[in-house]
Coordinates of C-alpha atoms in Angstrom, one line a residue:
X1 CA 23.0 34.5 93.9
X2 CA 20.5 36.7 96.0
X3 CA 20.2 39.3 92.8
X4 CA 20.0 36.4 90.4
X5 CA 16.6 35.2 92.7
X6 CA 15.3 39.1 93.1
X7 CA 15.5 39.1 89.3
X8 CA 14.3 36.2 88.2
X9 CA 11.0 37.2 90.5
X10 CA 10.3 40.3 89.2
X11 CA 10.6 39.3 86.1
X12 CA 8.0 36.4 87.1
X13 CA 5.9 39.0 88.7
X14 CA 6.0 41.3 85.8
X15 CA 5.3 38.3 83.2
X16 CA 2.1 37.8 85.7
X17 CA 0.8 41.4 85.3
X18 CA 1.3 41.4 81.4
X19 CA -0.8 37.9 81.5
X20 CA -3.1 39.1 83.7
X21 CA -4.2 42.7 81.9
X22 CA -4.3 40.6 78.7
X23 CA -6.8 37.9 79.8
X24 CA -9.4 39.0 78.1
X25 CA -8.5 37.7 75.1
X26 CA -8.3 34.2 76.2
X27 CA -11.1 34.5 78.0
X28 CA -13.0 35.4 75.1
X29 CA -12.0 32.9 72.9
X30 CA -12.1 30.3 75.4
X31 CA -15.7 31.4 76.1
X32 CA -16.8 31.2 72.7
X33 CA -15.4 28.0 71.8
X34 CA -17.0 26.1 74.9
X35 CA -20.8 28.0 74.3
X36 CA -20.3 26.7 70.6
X37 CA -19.6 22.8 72.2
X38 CA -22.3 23.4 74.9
X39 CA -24.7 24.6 72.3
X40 CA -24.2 21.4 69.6
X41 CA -23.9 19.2 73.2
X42 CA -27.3 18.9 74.1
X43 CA -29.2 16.4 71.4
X44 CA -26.5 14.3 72.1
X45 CA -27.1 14.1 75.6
X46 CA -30.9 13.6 74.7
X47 CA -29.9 10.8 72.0
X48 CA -27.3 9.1 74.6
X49 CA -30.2 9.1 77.2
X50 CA -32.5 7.5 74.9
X51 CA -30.4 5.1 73.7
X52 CA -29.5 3.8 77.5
X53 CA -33.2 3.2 78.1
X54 CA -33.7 1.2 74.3
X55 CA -30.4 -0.6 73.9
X56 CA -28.6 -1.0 77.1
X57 CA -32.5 -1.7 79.1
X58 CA -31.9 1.0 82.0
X59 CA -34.2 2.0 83.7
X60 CA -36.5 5.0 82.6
X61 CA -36.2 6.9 86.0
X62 CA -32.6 5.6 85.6
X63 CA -32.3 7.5 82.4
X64 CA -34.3 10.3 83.3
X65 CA -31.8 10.7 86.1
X66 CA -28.7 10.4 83.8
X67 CA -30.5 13.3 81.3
X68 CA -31.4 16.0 84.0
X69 CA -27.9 15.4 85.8
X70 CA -25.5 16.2 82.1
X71 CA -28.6 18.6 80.9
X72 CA -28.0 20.6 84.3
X73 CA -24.5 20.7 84.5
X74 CA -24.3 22.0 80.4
X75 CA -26.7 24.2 81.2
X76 CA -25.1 25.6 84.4
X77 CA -21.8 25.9 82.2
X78 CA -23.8 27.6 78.9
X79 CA -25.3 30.5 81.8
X80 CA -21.8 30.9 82.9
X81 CA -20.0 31.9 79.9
X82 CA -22.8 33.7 78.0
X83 CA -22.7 35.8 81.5
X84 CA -19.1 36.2 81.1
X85 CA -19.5 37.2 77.6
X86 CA -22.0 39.9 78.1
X87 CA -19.9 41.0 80.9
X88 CA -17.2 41.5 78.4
X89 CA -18.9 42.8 76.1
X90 CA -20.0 45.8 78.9
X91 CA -16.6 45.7 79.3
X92 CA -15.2 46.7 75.7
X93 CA -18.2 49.6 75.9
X94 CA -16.5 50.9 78.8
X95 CA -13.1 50.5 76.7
X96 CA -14.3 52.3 74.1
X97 CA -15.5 55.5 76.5
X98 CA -12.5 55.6 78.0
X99 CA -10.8 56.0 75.0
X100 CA -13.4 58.4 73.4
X101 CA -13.8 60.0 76.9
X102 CA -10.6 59.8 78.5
X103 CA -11.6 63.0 81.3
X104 CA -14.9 61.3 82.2
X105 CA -17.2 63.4 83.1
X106 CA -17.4 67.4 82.3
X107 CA -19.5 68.6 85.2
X108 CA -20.0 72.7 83.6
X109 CA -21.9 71.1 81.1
X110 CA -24.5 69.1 82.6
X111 CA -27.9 69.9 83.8
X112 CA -28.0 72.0 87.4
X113 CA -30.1 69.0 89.2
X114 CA -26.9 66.6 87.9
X115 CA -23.9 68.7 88.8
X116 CA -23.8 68.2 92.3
X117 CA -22.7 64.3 92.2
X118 CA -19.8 62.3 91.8
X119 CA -19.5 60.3 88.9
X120 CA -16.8 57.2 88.1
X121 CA -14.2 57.8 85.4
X122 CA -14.1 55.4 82.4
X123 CA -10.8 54.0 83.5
X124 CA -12.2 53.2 86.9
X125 CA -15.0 51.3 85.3
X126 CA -12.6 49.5 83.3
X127 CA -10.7 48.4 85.9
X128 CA -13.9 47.5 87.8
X129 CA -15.4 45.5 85.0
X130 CA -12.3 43.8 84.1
X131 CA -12.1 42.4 87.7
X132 CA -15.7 41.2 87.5
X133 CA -15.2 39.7 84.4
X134 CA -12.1 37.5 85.5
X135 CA -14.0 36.7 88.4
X136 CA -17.3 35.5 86.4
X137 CA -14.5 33.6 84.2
X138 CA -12.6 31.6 86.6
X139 CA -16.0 30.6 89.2
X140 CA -17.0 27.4 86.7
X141 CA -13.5 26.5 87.8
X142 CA -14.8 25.5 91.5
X143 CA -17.0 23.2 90.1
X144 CA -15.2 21.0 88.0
X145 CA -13.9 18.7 91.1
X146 CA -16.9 18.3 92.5
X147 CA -18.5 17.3 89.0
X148 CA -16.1 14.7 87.9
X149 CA -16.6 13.1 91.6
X150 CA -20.2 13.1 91.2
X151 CA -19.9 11.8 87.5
X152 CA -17.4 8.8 88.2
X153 CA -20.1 7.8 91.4
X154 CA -22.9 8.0 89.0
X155 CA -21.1 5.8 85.9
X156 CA -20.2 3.2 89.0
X157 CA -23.7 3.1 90.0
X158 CA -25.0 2.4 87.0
X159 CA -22.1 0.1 86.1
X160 CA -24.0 -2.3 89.5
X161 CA -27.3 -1.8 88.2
X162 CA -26.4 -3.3 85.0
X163 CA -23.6 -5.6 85.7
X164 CA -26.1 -7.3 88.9
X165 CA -29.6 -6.9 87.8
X166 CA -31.0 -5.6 90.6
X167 CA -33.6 -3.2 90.7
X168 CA -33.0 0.2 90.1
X169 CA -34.9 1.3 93.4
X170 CA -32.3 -0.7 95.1
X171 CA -29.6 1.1 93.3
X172 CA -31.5 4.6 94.2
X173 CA -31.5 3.4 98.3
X174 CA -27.7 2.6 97.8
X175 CA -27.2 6.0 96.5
X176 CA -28.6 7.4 99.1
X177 CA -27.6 6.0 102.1
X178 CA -23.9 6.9 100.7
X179 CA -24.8 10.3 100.6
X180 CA -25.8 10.1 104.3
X181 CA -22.9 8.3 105.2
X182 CA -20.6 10.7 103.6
X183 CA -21.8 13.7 105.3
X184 CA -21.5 12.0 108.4
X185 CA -18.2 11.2 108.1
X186 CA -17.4 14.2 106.9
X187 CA -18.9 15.7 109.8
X188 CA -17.3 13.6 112.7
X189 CA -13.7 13.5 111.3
X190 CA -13.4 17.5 110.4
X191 CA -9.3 17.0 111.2
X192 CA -9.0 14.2 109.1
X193 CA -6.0 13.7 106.6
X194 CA -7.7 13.0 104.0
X195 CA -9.4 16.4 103.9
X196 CA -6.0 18.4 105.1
X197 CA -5.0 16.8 101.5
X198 CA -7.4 18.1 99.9
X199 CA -8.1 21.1 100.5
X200 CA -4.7 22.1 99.3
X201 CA -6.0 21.0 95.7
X202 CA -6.4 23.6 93.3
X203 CA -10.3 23.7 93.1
X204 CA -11.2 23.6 96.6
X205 CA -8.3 26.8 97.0
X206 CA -10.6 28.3 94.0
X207 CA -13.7 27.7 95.9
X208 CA -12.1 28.8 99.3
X209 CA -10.6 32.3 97.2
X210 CA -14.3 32.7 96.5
X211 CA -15.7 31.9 99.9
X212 CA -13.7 34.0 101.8
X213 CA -12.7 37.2 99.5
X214 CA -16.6 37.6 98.3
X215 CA -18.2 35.9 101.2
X216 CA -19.2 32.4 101.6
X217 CA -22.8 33.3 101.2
X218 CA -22.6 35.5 98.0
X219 CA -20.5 32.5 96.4
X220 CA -23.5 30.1 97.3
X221 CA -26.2 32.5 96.5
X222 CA -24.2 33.3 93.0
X223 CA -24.0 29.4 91.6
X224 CA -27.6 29.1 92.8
X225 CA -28.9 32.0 91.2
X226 CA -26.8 30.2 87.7
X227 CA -29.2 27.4 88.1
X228 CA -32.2 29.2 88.2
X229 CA -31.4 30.3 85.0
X230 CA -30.4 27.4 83.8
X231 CA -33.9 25.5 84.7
X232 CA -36.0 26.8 81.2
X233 CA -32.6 25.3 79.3
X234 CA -32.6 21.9 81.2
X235 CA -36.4 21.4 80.4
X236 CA -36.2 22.4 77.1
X237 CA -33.1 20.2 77.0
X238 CA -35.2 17.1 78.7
X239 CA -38.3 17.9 76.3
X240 CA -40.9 15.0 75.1
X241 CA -38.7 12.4 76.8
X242 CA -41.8 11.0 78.7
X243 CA -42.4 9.1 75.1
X244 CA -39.3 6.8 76.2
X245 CA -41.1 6.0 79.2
X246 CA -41.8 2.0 77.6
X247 CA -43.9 0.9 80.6
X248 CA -46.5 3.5 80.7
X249 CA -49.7 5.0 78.2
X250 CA -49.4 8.1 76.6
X251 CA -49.9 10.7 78.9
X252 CA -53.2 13.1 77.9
X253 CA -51.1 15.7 76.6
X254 CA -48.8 13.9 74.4
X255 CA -51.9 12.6 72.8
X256 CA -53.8 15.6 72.6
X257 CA -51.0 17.5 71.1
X258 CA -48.6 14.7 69.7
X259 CA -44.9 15.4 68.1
X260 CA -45.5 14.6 64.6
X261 CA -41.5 14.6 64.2
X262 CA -41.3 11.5 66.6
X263 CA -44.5 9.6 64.7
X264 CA -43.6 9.6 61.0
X265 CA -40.2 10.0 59.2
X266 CA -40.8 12.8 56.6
X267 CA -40.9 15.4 59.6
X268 CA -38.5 13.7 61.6
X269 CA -35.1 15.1 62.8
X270 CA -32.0 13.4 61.9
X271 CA -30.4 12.0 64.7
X272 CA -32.8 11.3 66.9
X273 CA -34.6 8.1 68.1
X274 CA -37.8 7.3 67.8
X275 CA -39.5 6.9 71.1
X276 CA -42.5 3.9 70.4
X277 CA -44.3 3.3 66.6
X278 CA -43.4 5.5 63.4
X279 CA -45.3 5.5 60.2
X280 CA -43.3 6.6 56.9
X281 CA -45.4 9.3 56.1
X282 CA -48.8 11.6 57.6
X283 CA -50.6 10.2 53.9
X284 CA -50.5 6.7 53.0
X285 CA -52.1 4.7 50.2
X286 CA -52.4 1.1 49.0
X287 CA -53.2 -1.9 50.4
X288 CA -50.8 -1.9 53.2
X289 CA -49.4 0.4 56.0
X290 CA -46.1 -0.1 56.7
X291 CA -45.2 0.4 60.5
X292 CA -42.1 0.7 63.3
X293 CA -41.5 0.5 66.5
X294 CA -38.4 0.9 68.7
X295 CA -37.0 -1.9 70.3
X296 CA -36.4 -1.8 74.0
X297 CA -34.0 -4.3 75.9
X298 CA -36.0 -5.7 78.5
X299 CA -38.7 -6.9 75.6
X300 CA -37.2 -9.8 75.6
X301 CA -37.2 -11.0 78.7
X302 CA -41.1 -10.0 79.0
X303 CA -42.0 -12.9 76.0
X304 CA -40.3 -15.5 77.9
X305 CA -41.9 -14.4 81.3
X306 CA -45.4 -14.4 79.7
X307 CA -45.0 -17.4 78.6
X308 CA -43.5 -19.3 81.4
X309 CA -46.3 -17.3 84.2
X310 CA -49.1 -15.9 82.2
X311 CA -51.0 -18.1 79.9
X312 CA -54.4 -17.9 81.7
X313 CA -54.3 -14.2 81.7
X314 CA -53.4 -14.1 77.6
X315 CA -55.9 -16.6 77.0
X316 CA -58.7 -14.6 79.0
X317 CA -57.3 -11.1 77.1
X318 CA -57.6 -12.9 73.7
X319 CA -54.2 -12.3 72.8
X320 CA -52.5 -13.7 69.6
X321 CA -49.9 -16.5 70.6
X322 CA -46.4 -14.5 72.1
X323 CA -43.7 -16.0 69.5
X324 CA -41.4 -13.1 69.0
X325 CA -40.8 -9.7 71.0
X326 CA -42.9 -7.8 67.9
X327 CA -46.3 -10.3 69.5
X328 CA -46.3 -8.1 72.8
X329 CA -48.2 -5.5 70.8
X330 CA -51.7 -5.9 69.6
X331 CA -52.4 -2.9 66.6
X332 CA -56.3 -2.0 66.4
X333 CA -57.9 0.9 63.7
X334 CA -61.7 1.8 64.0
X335 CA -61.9 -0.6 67.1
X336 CA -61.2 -3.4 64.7
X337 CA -57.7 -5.4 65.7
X338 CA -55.2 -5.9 62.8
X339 CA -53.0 -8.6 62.4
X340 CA -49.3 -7.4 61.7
X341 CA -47.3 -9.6 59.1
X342 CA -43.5 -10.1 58.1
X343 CA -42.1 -8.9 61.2
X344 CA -38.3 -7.6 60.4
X345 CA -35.8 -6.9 62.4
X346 CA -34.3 -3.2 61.5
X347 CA -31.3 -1.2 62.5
X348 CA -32.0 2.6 60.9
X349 CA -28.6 4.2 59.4
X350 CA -29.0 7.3 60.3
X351 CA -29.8 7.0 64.5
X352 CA -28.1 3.3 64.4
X353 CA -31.3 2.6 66.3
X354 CA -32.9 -0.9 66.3
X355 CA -36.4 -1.5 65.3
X356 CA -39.1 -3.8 64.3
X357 CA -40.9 -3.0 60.6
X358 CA -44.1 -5.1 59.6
X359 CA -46.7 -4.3 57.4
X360 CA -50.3 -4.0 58.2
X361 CA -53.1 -4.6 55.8
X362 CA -55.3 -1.7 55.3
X363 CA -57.2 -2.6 51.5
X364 CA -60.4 -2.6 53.4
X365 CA -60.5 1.0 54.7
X366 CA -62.2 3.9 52.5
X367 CA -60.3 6.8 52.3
X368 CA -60.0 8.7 55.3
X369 CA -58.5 9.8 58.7
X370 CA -58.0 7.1 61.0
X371 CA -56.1 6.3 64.4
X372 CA -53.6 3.3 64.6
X373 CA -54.2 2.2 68.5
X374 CA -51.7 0.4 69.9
X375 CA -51.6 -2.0 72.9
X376 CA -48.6 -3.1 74.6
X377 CA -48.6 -6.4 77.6
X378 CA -45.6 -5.8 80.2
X379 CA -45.3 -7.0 83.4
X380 CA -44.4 -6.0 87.1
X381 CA -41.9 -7.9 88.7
X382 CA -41.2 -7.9 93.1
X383 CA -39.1 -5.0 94.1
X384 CA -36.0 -7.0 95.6
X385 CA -36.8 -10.3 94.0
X386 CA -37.3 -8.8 90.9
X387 CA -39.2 -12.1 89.7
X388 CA -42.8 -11.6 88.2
X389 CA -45.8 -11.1 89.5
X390 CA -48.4 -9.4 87.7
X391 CA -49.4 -8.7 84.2
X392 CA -49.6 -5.2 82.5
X393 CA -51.8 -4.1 79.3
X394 CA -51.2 -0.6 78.4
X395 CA -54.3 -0.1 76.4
X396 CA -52.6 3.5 75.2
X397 CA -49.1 2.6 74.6
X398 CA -49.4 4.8 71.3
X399 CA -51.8 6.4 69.0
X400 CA -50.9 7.7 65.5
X401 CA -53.0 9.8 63.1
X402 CA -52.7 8.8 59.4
X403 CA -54.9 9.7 56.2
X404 CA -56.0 7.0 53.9
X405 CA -56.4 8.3 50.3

């Protein structure tokens, strides 16, 4: 029975080694089939962002939040396998020498000045890669706990802010405070159960193989050093989202160097939402100009505010009577307001975003270049009460550039 157990580990231990001086080819493959995901991942992190903020009415910091949290952790994972890959791909060079080069280095036939040191041979730098290269493989592996902890708090969060109402600063204090709490705890009960458990999971051990065979510092210093390389990715990533900011003007360099893709159809890319007002095309002609904007959630509920607590303040800014969401914008061109007609209520095919379309009458204007100005009312409601309080006219909710022929 003994023999039966000694066999039956060797032959798990030698299975091990096989699986273990093959790993590069899983690796490999695995690498490249995640990079291809994380690659195609990112627009639809953007899109699921912007559609939080125009069809579910979170918050704008809320969604902001949500973006730089999945942009950072795809962008943390994209640095560590392209890392890993050129790391293998060093690793395949050295493969290579060692099979051209098997002897390593011929000292006779170097220069004098080079003779006298000690060089590696290629199968040592094989060997020495290969380790690194496992090593840089299996790290993302520590993170993956803490991630889908983080990312289950963060959907619950969310899941109160919508469900209750309640203001998403009260939501940020919440979040917070538990943060505080938890590191307290986790700081007075360092014997606890609860954390006996679970540090005998399988990616606090990876994170604890990490720690204590490379040193707890070099482990830190390594995933930090990932993120710095992973910040140009996540602002690329997080790009022109400022536009979904409803509550606020353009800000002076989104209107001194607008996104042309995000202002009129023929440039823009499928897919994505439009942030405020679209126009069909740069050149329009005719009698009318035929314009969108996005819908946001919380439009709605601004109408029937205004309404209910305002009327003194739309009478004294001259504003057109507030009879569907479409009113709470007021469309000028040349300093001369327009009047919008047949409001319609749009969902667009290829985004499934929802949008208002009207048409604005433009017969009197000489050919041209002109600037559609467009003014949005809002209003700010009490931080914990969140009923209303003030009025808001953002004079520069968008500006569009269109030629009149």
């Amino acid at each position: 029975m003994e023999e039966l157990d000694s066999d039956r580990k060797r032959e798990e231990l030698s299975w091990l080694e096989n699986l273990q001086r093959n790993s590069w080819e899983p690796e490999v493959i695995i690498s490249g089939i995640i990079l291809a995901f994380l690659f195609a991942f990112p627009s639809k992190i953007y899109a699921f962002s912007a559609m939080l903020v125009q069809e579910i009415g979170l918050s704008y910091l809320g969604a902001v939040l949500v973006l730089f949290y999945l942009s950072a952790m795809i962008s943390v994972f994209k640095i560590f396998f392209i890392v890993h890959l050129i790391l293998r791909f060093i690793w395949a060079g050295f493969l290579g020498l060692s099979y051209a080069f098997p002897q390593g280095v011929i000292k006779e036939k170097l220069f004098k000045i080079s003779q006298h040191y000690e060089y590696q041979k290629p199968g040592e730098m094989v060997l020495a890669m290969e380790r690194i290269c496992s090593l840089t493989f299996a790290y993302p592996i520590s993170l993956v706990f803490p991630i889908l902890i983080s990312t289950a708090y963060l959907v619950l969060l969310l899941f109160i802010y919508l469900w209750f109402e309640i203001n998403f600063f009260i939501v940020y204090l919440i979040f917070i405070v538990s943060l505080l709490l938890f590191a307290i705890i986790s700081l007075i009960y360092r014997k606890a159960k609860w954390r006996a458990k679970l540090a005998k999971s399988m990616m606090a051990s990876v994170s604890a193989i990490y720690q204590s065979n490379l040193g707890k510092w070099f482990s830190i210093f390594y995933g930090l050093g990932i993120f710095i390389l992973a910040i140009p990715l996540i602002f690329n990533d997080v790009r022109d989202f400022s536009l979904f900011f409803n509550e606020a003007n353009l800000l002076e360099n989104e209107l001194k160097w607008p996104t042309k893709e995000l202002s009129f159809v023929e440039f823009h890319q499928e897919g994505k939402r439009y942030p405020r007002a679209f126009l069909p095309s740069e050149t329009v002609s005719g009698d009318y100009l035929k314009l969108g904007i996005a819908r946001y959630a919380g439009d709605d509920k601004y109408v029937v505010d205004l309404r209910e607590n305002f009327q003194k303040e739309l009478d004294s800014l001259g504003w057109h009577e507030l009879e569907d969401t479409p009113d709470l914008y007021r469309f000028s061109i040349g300093g001369e307001v327009i009047k919008a007609d047949s409001w319609k209520r749009n969902r667009l095919q290829v985004s499934n975003q929802k949008v208002y379309e009207g048409m604005l009458p433009i017969g009197n204007l000489s050919p041209g270049i002109y600037t559609l100005k467009i003014e949005k009312l809002l209003i700010n409601y009490n931080l914990f009460s969140n009923n209303p309080e003030s009025i808001r006219l953002r004079k520069r909710w968008d500006e569009i550039d269109f030629i009149k022929e």
